[in-house]
Structure formats: structure tokens, C-alpha cells
Amino acid sequence: MILQIHDELVLEVPENEVDATRELLQGAMENVFDLDVPLEVNLAVSRNLAKI
């Protein structure tokens, strides 16, 4: 993890690990607690933070 901005995380991940990292991160963040309402995570991939 490179940076946290309010409710956003910025990670630097090798291109060949993007899919595995996406699956791991989204699963961990959406299922951290057993709640009656869903926690939804939106993920974006870019080479540049300005393009997200």
C-alpha cells in the first residue's frame, strides 16, 4: 500500500498479480464484518492515479 486518501487505498502491484490482488483485497474488505447491509468495494486499475 502506497497511500490512503480518505476512504481510498492506493496500491502498487506488479501487472501479473493484479487479478489475484483484486480478488484478495475485495474479499477482505467486503467481508470484514458480518453486517445486515452489504459493504461494496469499487476497484480501479491504472498506471497513473490521475487517470482513475
Short mmCIF file of C-alpha atoms in Angstrom, two decimals:
data_model
loop_
_atom_site.label_atom_id
_atom_site.label_comp_id
_atom_site.label_asym_id
_atom_site.label_seq_id
_atom_site.Cartn_x
_atom_site.Cartn_y
_atom_site.Cartn_z
CA MET A 1 0.00 0.00 0.00
CA ILE A 2 1.42 3.31 -1.06
CA LEU A 3 -1.21 5.77 0.05
CA GLN A 4 -4.52 6.14 1.87
CA ILE A 5 -6.73 9.08 0.84
CA HIS A 6 -9.88 9.40 2.98
CA ASP A 7 -11.75 6.18 2.11
CA GLU A 8 -9.44 5.14 -0.73
CA LEU A 9 -6.34 2.96 -0.85
CA VAL A 10 -3.61 3.23 -3.48
CA LEU A 11 -1.51 0.14 -4.07
CA GLU A 12 1.38 -0.62 -6.39
CA VAL A 13 1.10 -4.17 -7.68
CA PRO A 14 3.02 -6.00 -10.42
CA GLU A 15 0.83 -6.40 -13.52
CA ASN A 16 0.89 -10.19 -13.28
CA GLU A 17 -0.57 -10.02 -9.74
CA VAL A 18 -3.40 -7.53 -10.36
CA ASP A 19 -6.21 -10.10 -10.63
CA ALA A 20 -5.14 -12.05 -7.53
CA THR A 21 -4.67 -8.85 -5.54
CA ARG A 22 -8.06 -7.53 -6.65
CA GLU A 23 -9.79 -10.73 -5.54
CA LEU A 24 -7.96 -10.86 -2.20
CA LEU A 25 -8.47 -7.18 -1.38
CA GLN A 26 -12.11 -7.04 -2.39
CA GLY A 27 -12.93 -10.22 -0.44
CA ALA A 28 -11.17 -8.97 2.68
CA MET A 29 -12.77 -5.52 2.59
CA GLU A 30 -16.32 -6.63 1.78
CA ASN A 31 -16.38 -9.44 4.32
CA VAL A 32 -14.51 -7.88 7.22
CA PHE A 33 -17.69 -7.86 9.35
CA ASP A 34 -20.94 -9.81 9.22
CA LEU A 35 -23.42 -6.97 8.70
CA ASP A 36 -27.06 -6.76 7.62
CA VAL A 37 -26.08 -4.31 4.89
CA PRO A 38 -23.54 -5.03 2.16
CA LEU A 39 -20.14 -3.37 2.10
CA GLU A 40 -19.36 -2.70 -1.54
CA VAL A 41 -15.84 -2.08 -2.79
CA ASN A 42 -15.11 -0.40 -6.12
CA LEU A 43 -11.73 -1.18 -7.64
CA ALA A 44 -9.95 0.55 -10.48
CA VAL A 45 -6.65 -0.27 -12.15
CA SER A 46 -4.44 2.32 -13.79
CA ARG A 47 -0.79 3.06 -14.37
CA ASN A 48 -1.43 6.61 -13.18
CA LEU A 49 -3.52 7.96 -10.27
CA ALA A 50 -4.66 10.90 -12.41
CA LYS A 51 -6.36 8.52 -14.87
CA ILE A 52 -8.63 6.89 -12.30
#
